[in-house]
Amino acid sequence: MPQWLHDGLRHVWQPYTQHQTAPLPAPVVAARESRIQLASGRWLIDGVASWWTAVHGHAHPHLTAAVHAQLDRLPHVMFGSVAHEPASTLACRLAQLLPGDLDHVFFAESGSVSVEVAMKMAVQYHLNQGERRTRFLGFHHGYHGDTLATMSVCDPDRSMHAHFAGFLPAQLHAALPTDSASLTALERLLEAHHTSLAGIMVEPLVQGAGGFRMHGPEALQHLRRLCDRYGLLLIFDEIATGFGRTGSMFACEQAGVVPDILTLSKALTGGVMPLSCAVARTPIFEAFQSQRADHALMHGPTFMANPLACAAANASLDLFETEPRLEQARALEAWFTEDLRGVETMPGVVEVRVKGAVAVIEVEALASQAELMRIGMAQGVWLRPFGGCIYATPPLVLSRAEAGQVAGAMRSMAEACDPARRL
């Protein structure tokens, strides 16, 4: 064990970790391309792209060079009453890439905060027009973050936030409208409650940590029509799905739907720096324009639009222009589909799902997370199953052989979840 790990164990509080029973955290000392290196010198394929972020792989020279150059010029400056070139350039490029009139970019530091900003935008949008609408509708298996407001729109029964049920704002939750019955139920719910609702929050095409469920574009088209009917804002949380993860630059493109507000983070900087944003359509932005100071959006994170992070994000967008990331994501979908064929018939497996560079094996019950992670590491792959799902969200630059190695580790983990082996 490295001395720094030994010393840190007394002071570092790890996320989602019961320290009394959890194994020691893996000591990572370097990362290159699709792999992370342990203190022992061993390299592992990063099967989750460090929580969906490292779409170009780790330490891509174009990204690191951009950050180094920016570090010498302007590492940070407050963004209140200040502008700087990296943020202006990034906002313009995002506006050009995003569909429709998603033209107004509000920067923040993390995915959760960008969702909080989107929710504040929606509430104040209605308030600025004389309507008090303060509630939201989220969906079963939805996940939008771990801060207060974001927890409230996550699935209340299947998320990691059950401890805080009495502390969270009360929201509405429903099944995604994927068939006529769920669509009818949603219409009835909105008919009864739309006057109190500011908006609807959804992860398009792929739901993340709430269960890794997938749905077709028709559900998003239904939501757009319902929001238009009832005067609600449609908010797409593309923190996990943005930047090629589903096979297109943004998941909403596959549905032909333009939300009123869209949030981005994770792969925004290519996994180099924390950065997020909430992007609003022009009519939403215009509702905040007034001679009244209290009509302005009252939010301002200290490190919003950090120049280093914006430089990394601009460099990441360069790579999407010069390297075949979307084609690579679609290739991963084909490879995972092929390599996981037959897993759905294994004992204890509920379903296998693949969309773009997201592969999921849902099981009836996971073996211990520590055991499954040991299985993956023994096969040279870093995966972190949880919530009944063995999932992979690797860098988009994975080779064919590496994709097969990840799928093989997932298959071995699924075998370890056979109910007969756990008796």
GROMACS .gro file of C-alpha atoms in nm, residues 9-317:
model
  309
    9LEU     CA    1  -0.749   0.656   0.473
   10ARG     CA    2  -0.765   0.836   0.807
   11HIS     CA    3  -0.899   1.156   0.652
   12VAL     CA    4  -1.062   1.103   0.310
   13TRP     CA    5  -1.437   1.037   0.307
   14GLN     CA    6  -1.511   0.839  -0.011
   15PRO     CA    7  -1.839   0.875  -0.206
   16TYR     CA    8  -2.111   0.609  -0.179
   17THR     CA    9  -1.890   0.411   0.060
   18GLN     CA   10  -1.951   0.228   0.386
   19HIS     CA   11  -1.596   0.257   0.516
   20GLN     CA   12  -1.638  -0.011   0.781
   21THR     CA   13  -1.702  -0.285   0.525
   22ALA     CA   14  -1.571  -0.155   0.191
   23PRO     CA   15  -1.243  -0.279   0.045
   24LEU     CA   16  -0.959  -0.032   0.013
   25PRO     CA   17  -0.993   0.212  -0.278
   26ALA     CA   18  -0.779   0.128  -0.579
   27PRO     CA   19  -0.465   0.347  -0.573
   28VAL     CA   20  -0.451   0.510  -0.919
   29VAL     CA   21  -0.130   0.689  -1.013
   30ALA     CA   22  -0.170   0.760  -1.386
   31ALA     CA   23  -0.410   0.736  -1.678
   32ARG     CA   24  -0.344   0.717  -2.051
   33GLU     CA   25  -0.580   0.661  -2.342
   34SER     CA   26  -0.840   0.402  -2.238
   35ARG     CA   27  -0.657   0.282  -1.926
   36ILE     CA   28  -0.581   0.373  -1.567
   37GLN     CA   29  -0.263   0.264  -1.387
   38LEU     CA   30  -0.252   0.132  -1.032
   39ALA     CA   31   0.031   0.194  -0.788
   40SER     CA   32   0.144  -0.164  -0.850
   41GLY     CA   33   0.219  -0.068  -1.210
   42ARG     CA   34  -0.076  -0.263  -1.349
   43TRP     CA   35  -0.295  -0.104  -1.617
   44LEU     CA   36  -0.674  -0.155  -1.632
   45ILE     CA   37  -0.921  -0.061  -1.905
   46ASP     CA   38  -1.140   0.214  -1.765
   47GLY     CA   39  -1.474   0.055  -1.842
   48VAL     CA   40  -1.676   0.349  -1.710
   49ALA     CA   41  -1.464   0.636  -1.851
   50SER     CA   42  -1.433   0.765  -1.494
   51TRP     CA   43  -1.809   0.809  -1.453
   52TRP     CA   44  -1.887   0.877  -1.821
   53THR     CA   45  -1.639   1.165  -1.860
   54ALA     CA   46  -1.325   1.056  -2.049
   55VAL     CA   47  -1.480   1.019  -2.394
   56HIS     CA   48  -1.146   1.079  -2.571
   57GLY     CA   49  -0.958   0.856  -2.330
   58HIS     CA   50  -0.733   0.986  -2.055
   59ALA     CA   51  -0.465   1.256  -2.090
   60HIS     CA   52  -0.528   1.324  -2.458
   61PRO     CA   53  -0.239   1.552  -2.560
   62HIS     CA   54  -0.467   1.808  -2.726
   63LEU     CA   55  -0.666   1.849  -2.404
   64THR     CA   56  -0.367   1.869  -2.173
   65ALA     CA   57  -0.189   2.116  -2.402
   66ALA     CA   58  -0.494   2.343  -2.402
   67VAL     CA   59  -0.510   2.342  -2.022
   68HIS     CA   60  -0.135   2.403  -1.987
   69ALA     CA   61  -0.150   2.699  -2.226
   70GLN     CA   62  -0.450   2.849  -2.046
   71LEU     CA   63  -0.282   2.799  -1.708
   72ASP     CA   64  -0.004   3.036  -1.813
   73ARG     CA   65  -0.250   3.304  -1.929
   74LEU     CA   66  -0.552   3.308  -1.699
   75PRO     CA   67  -0.617   3.020  -1.457
   76HIS     CA   68  -0.926   3.177  -1.302
   77VAL     CA   69  -1.122   3.499  -1.276
   78MET     CA   70  -1.463   3.573  -1.128
   79PHE     CA   71  -1.744   3.567  -1.385
   80GLY     CA   72  -1.965   3.834  -1.228
   81SER     CA   73  -1.940   4.146  -1.450
   82VAL     CA   74  -1.645   3.981  -1.628
   83ALA     CA   75  -1.606   3.801  -1.961
   84HIS     CA   76  -1.318   3.598  -2.102
   85GLU     CA   77  -1.242   3.443  -2.438
   86PRO     CA   78  -1.257   3.070  -2.347
   87ALA     CA   79  -1.611   3.104  -2.207
   88SER     CA   80  -1.734   3.323  -2.493
   89THR     CA   81  -1.592   3.086  -2.752
   90LEU     CA   82  -1.737   2.782  -2.577
   91ALA     CA   83  -2.083   2.936  -2.547
   92CYS     CA   84  -2.084   3.023  -2.918
   93ARG     CA   85  -1.972   2.674  -3.016
   94LEU     CA   86  -2.232   2.504  -2.797
   95ALA     CA   87  -2.506   2.726  -2.941
   96GLN     CA   88  -2.399   2.623  -3.292
   97LEU     CA   89  -2.393   2.253  -3.204
   98LEU     CA   90  -2.718   2.230  -3.010
   99PRO     CA   91  -3.047   2.202  -3.200
  100GLY     CA   92  -3.301   2.480  -3.245
  101ASP     CA   93  -3.263   2.802  -3.052
  102LEU     CA   94  -3.079   2.660  -2.751
  103ASP     CA   95  -2.860   2.969  -2.761
  104HIS     CA   96  -2.807   3.095  -2.406
  105VAL     CA   97  -2.547   2.923  -2.188
  106PHE     CA   98  -2.526   2.954  -1.809
  107PHE     CA   99  -2.209   2.794  -1.673
  108ALA     CA  100  -2.168   2.606  -1.344
  109GLU     CA  101  -1.918   2.364  -1.189
  110SER     CA  102  -2.094   2.027  -1.171
  111GLY     CA  103  -2.379   1.832  -1.322
  112SER     CA  104  -2.595   1.854  -1.011
  113VAL     CA  105  -2.555   2.231  -0.996
  114SER     CA  106  -2.649   2.271  -1.362
  115VAL     CA  107  -2.973   2.083  -1.294
  116GLU     CA  108  -3.039   2.306  -0.992
  117VAL     CA  109  -2.983   2.607  -1.219
  118ALA     CA  110  -3.224   2.465  -1.478
  119MET     CA  111  -3.489   2.419  -1.211
  120LYS     CA  112  -3.438   2.774  -1.083
  121MET     CA  113  -3.463   2.900  -1.442
  122ALA     CA  114  -3.794   2.722  -1.488
  123VAL     CA  115  -3.947   2.846  -1.163
  124GLN     CA  116  -3.836   3.205  -1.222
  125TYR     CA  117  -3.941   3.193  -1.588
  126HIS     CA  118  -4.299   3.144  -1.475
  127LEU     CA  119  -4.264   3.386  -1.183
  128ASN     CA  120  -4.138   3.663  -1.412
  129GLN     CA  121  -4.461   3.619  -1.609
  130GLY     CA  122  -4.682   3.636  -1.302
  131GLU     CA  123  -4.731   3.263  -1.240
  132ARG     CA  124  -4.619   3.078  -0.929
  133ARG     CA  125  -4.529   2.728  -1.047
  134THR     CA  126  -4.279   2.566  -0.814
  135ARG     CA  127  -4.305   2.190  -0.862
  136PHE     CA  128  -4.158   1.949  -1.115
  137LEU     CA  129  -4.239   1.611  -1.261
  138GLY     CA  130  -3.966   1.347  -1.277
  139PHE     CA  131  -3.971   0.984  -1.387
  140HIS     CA  132  -3.931   0.640  -1.240
  141HIS     CA  133  -3.566   0.532  -1.259
  142GLY     CA  134  -3.460   0.893  -1.311
  143TYR     CA  135  -3.139   1.027  -1.162
  144HIS     CA  136  -3.036   1.394  -1.173
  145GLY     CA  137  -2.781   1.445  -0.897
  146ASP     CA  138  -2.716   1.446  -0.525
  147THR     CA  139  -2.793   1.807  -0.427
  148LEU     CA  140  -3.120   1.908  -0.264
  149ALA     CA  141  -3.342   2.002  -0.558
  150THR     CA  142  -3.191   1.740  -0.788
  151MET     CA  143  -3.260   1.462  -0.537
  152SER     CA  144  -3.625   1.564  -0.532
  153VAL     CA  145  -3.673   1.487  -0.903
  154CYS     CA  146  -3.489   1.153  -0.885
  155ASP     CA  147  -3.693   0.836  -0.850
  156PRO     CA  148  -3.802   0.850  -0.484
  157ASP     CA  149  -3.816   0.471  -0.444
  158ARG     CA  150  -3.519   0.346  -0.647
  159SER     CA  151  -3.261   0.618  -0.596
  160MET     CA  152  -2.991   0.656  -0.334
  161HIS     CA  153  -3.181   0.928  -0.148
  162ALA     CA  154  -3.444   0.747   0.058
  163HIS     CA  155  -3.292   0.878   0.383
  164PHE     CA  156  -3.385   1.233   0.285
  165ALA     CA  157  -3.749   1.177   0.190
  166GLY     CA  158  -3.888   1.411   0.456
  167PHE     CA  159  -3.630   1.677   0.378
  168LEU     CA  160  -3.680   1.708   0.002
  169PRO     CA  161  -3.926   1.929  -0.186
  170ALA     CA  162  -4.238   1.736  -0.286
  171GLN     CA  163  -4.246   1.659  -0.658
  172LEU     CA  164  -4.454   1.441  -0.889
  173HIS     CA  165  -4.318   1.123  -1.045
  174ALA     CA  166  -4.452   0.901  -1.322
  175ALA     CA  167  -4.359   0.627  -1.564
  176LEU     CA  168  -4.211   0.741  -1.893
  177PRO     CA  169  -4.479   0.744  -2.167
  178THR     CA  170  -4.351   0.441  -2.356
  179ASP     CA  171  -4.691   0.286  -2.430
  180SER     CA  172  -5.055   0.392  -2.445
  181ALA     CA  173  -5.127   0.307  -2.081
  182SER     CA  174  -4.835   0.508  -1.940
  183LEU     CA  175  -4.912   0.796  -2.176
  184THR     CA  176  -5.275   0.806  -2.062
  185ALA     CA  177  -5.169   0.796  -1.697
  186LEU     CA  178  -4.926   1.082  -1.751
  187GLU     CA  179  -5.188   1.290  -1.931
  188ARG     CA  180  -5.428   1.245  -1.639
  189LEU     CA  181  -5.159   1.341  -1.388
  190LEU     CA  182  -5.071   1.656  -1.579
  191GLU     CA  183  -5.435   1.751  -1.627
  192ALA     CA  184  -5.480   1.741  -1.250
  193HIS     CA  185  -5.157   1.918  -1.149
  194HIS     CA  186  -5.023   2.126  -1.438
  195THR     CA  187  -5.105   2.462  -1.283
  196SER     CA  188  -4.851   2.399  -1.005
  197LEU     CA  189  -4.580   2.254  -1.230
  198ALA     CA  190  -4.289   2.456  -1.366
  199GLY     CA  191  -4.152   2.180  -1.585
  200ILE     CA  192  -4.074   1.817  -1.664
  201MET     CA  193  -3.725   1.674  -1.610
  202VAL     CA  194  -3.601   1.375  -1.810
  203GLU     CA  195  -3.282   1.201  -1.922
  204PRO     CA  196  -3.327   1.145  -2.297
  205LEU     CA  197  -3.293   0.791  -2.437
  206VAL     CA  198  -3.076   0.655  -2.152
  207GLN     CA  199  -3.146   0.699  -1.782
  208GLY     CA  200  -2.828   0.685  -1.577
  209ALA     CA  201  -2.768   0.589  -1.217
  210GLY     CA  202  -3.139   0.537  -1.142
  211GLY     CA  203  -3.137   0.204  -1.321
  212PHE     CA  204  -2.979   0.246  -1.666
  213ARG     CA  205  -3.317   0.212  -1.837
  214MET     CA  206  -3.351   0.298  -2.206
  215HIS     CA  207  -3.646   0.430  -2.405
  216GLY     CA  208  -3.726   0.527  -2.760
  217PRO     CA  209  -3.754   0.876  -2.910
  218GLU     CA  210  -4.134   0.857  -2.913
  219ALA     CA  211  -4.146   0.911  -2.536
  220LEU     CA  212  -3.960   1.240  -2.575
  221GLN     CA  213  -4.192   1.348  -2.855
  222HIS     CA  214  -4.491   1.282  -2.629
  223LEU     CA  215  -4.332   1.493  -2.355
  224ARG     CA  216  -4.275   1.782  -2.594
  225ARG     CA  217  -4.641   1.781  -2.697
  226LEU     CA  218  -4.761   1.760  -2.337
  227CYS     CA  219  -4.537   2.044  -2.224
  228ASP     CA  220  -4.664   2.261  -2.508
  229ARG     CA  221  -5.023   2.174  -2.420
  230TYR     CA  222  -4.991   2.261  -2.051
  231GLY     CA  223  -4.741   2.546  -2.066
  232LEU     CA  224  -4.459   2.353  -1.895
  233LEU     CA  225  -4.088   2.378  -1.964
  234LEU     CA  226  -3.925   2.061  -2.094
  235ILE     CA  227  -3.582   2.007  -1.939
  236PHE     CA  228  -3.344   1.748  -2.083
  237ASP     CA  229  -3.070   1.630  -1.850
  238GLU     CA  230  -2.795   1.537  -2.098
  239ILE     CA  231  -2.521   1.532  -1.837
  240ALA     CA  232  -2.456   1.164  -1.904
  241THR     CA  233  -2.587   1.133  -2.261
  242GLY     CA  234  -2.426   1.441  -2.415
  243PHE     CA  235  -2.117   1.436  -2.636
  244GLY     CA  236  -2.154   1.114  -2.827
  245ARG     CA  237  -2.251   0.869  -2.556
  246THR     CA  238  -2.569   0.753  -2.735
  247GLY     CA  239  -2.420   0.762  -3.086
  248SER     CA  240  -2.516   1.121  -3.170
  249MET     CA  241  -2.364   1.439  -3.032
  250PHE     CA  242  -2.671   1.489  -2.814
  251ALA     CA  243  -2.941   1.231  -2.744
  252CYS     CA  244  -3.222   1.477  -2.818
  253GLU     CA  245  -3.114   1.487  -3.183
  254GLN     CA  246  -3.233   1.128  -3.229
  255ALA     CA  247  -3.584   1.230  -3.123
  256GLY     CA  248  -3.598   1.551  -3.324
  257VAL     CA  249  -3.704   1.730  -3.005
  258VAL     CA  250  -3.572   2.064  -2.880
  259PRO     CA  251  -3.614   2.103  -2.503
  260ASP     CA  252  -3.660   2.441  -2.340
  261ILE     CA  253  -3.353   2.390  -2.120
  262LEU     CA  254  -3.074   2.135  -2.159
  263THR     CA  255  -2.801   2.053  -1.906
  264LEU     CA  256  -2.449   1.934  -1.988
  265SER     CA  257  -2.149   1.821  -1.784
  266LYS     CA  258  -1.938   1.500  -1.750
  267ALA     CA  259  -1.787   1.473  -2.102
  268LEU     CA  260  -1.812   1.850  -2.163
  269THR     CA  261  -1.438   1.888  -2.092
  270GLY     CA  262  -1.342   1.541  -2.207
  271GLY     CA  263  -1.303   1.435  -1.846
  272VAL     CA  264  -1.018   1.678  -1.772
  273MET     CA  265  -1.184   1.943  -1.554
  274PRO     CA  266  -1.518   1.991  -1.376
  275LEU     CA  267  -1.758   2.211  -1.574
  276SER     CA  268  -2.128   2.216  -1.651
  277CYS     CA  269  -2.391   2.439  -1.804
  278ALA     CA  270  -2.763   2.488  -1.842
  279VAL     CA  271  -2.854   2.602  -2.193
  280ALA     CA  272  -3.187   2.779  -2.250
  281ARG     CA  273  -3.392   2.855  -2.559
  282THR     CA  274  -3.422   3.218  -2.659
  283PRO     CA  275  -3.782   3.266  -2.529
  284ILE     CA  276  -3.669   3.144  -2.186
  285PHE     CA  277  -3.378   3.387  -2.178
  286GLU     CA  278  -3.596   3.674  -2.294
  287ALA     CA  279  -3.837   3.621  -2.003
  288PHE     CA  280  -3.555   3.738  -1.773
  289GLN     CA  281  -3.492   4.062  -1.963
  290SER     CA  282  -3.645   4.357  -1.778
  291GLN     CA  283  -3.574   4.692  -1.615
  292ARG     CA  284  -3.646   4.515  -1.287
  293ALA     CA  285  -3.335   4.384  -1.113
  294ASP     CA  286  -3.531   4.106  -0.945
  295HIS     CA  287  -3.614   3.957  -1.286
  296ALA     CA  288  -3.248   3.857  -1.333
  297LEU     CA  289  -3.146   3.497  -1.269
  298MET     CA  290  -3.003   3.502  -0.919
  299HIS     CA  291  -2.733   3.238  -0.933
  300GLY     CA  292  -2.355   3.266  -0.953
  301PRO     CA  293  -2.117   2.982  -0.864
  302THR     CA  294  -1.770   3.098  -0.763
  303PHE     CA  295  -1.592   2.884  -1.019
  304MET     CA  296  -1.848   2.912  -1.298
  305ALA     CA  297  -1.692   2.938  -1.644
  306ASN     CA  298  -1.345   2.869  -1.505
  307PRO     CA  299  -1.106   2.952  -1.791
  308LEU     CA  300  -0.909   2.628  -1.753
  309ALA     CA  301  -1.225   2.420  -1.776
  310CYS     CA  302  -1.357   2.622  -2.071
  311ALA     CA  303  -1.024   2.578  -2.251
  312ALA     CA  304  -1.049   2.203  -2.196
  313ALA     CA  305  -1.407   2.201  -2.326
  314ASN     CA  306  -1.309   2.391  -2.639
  315ALA     CA  307  -1.026   2.145  -2.698
  316SER     CA  308  -1.270   1.857  -2.651
  317LEU     CA  309  -1.499   2.005  -2.915
   0.00000   0.00000   0.00000
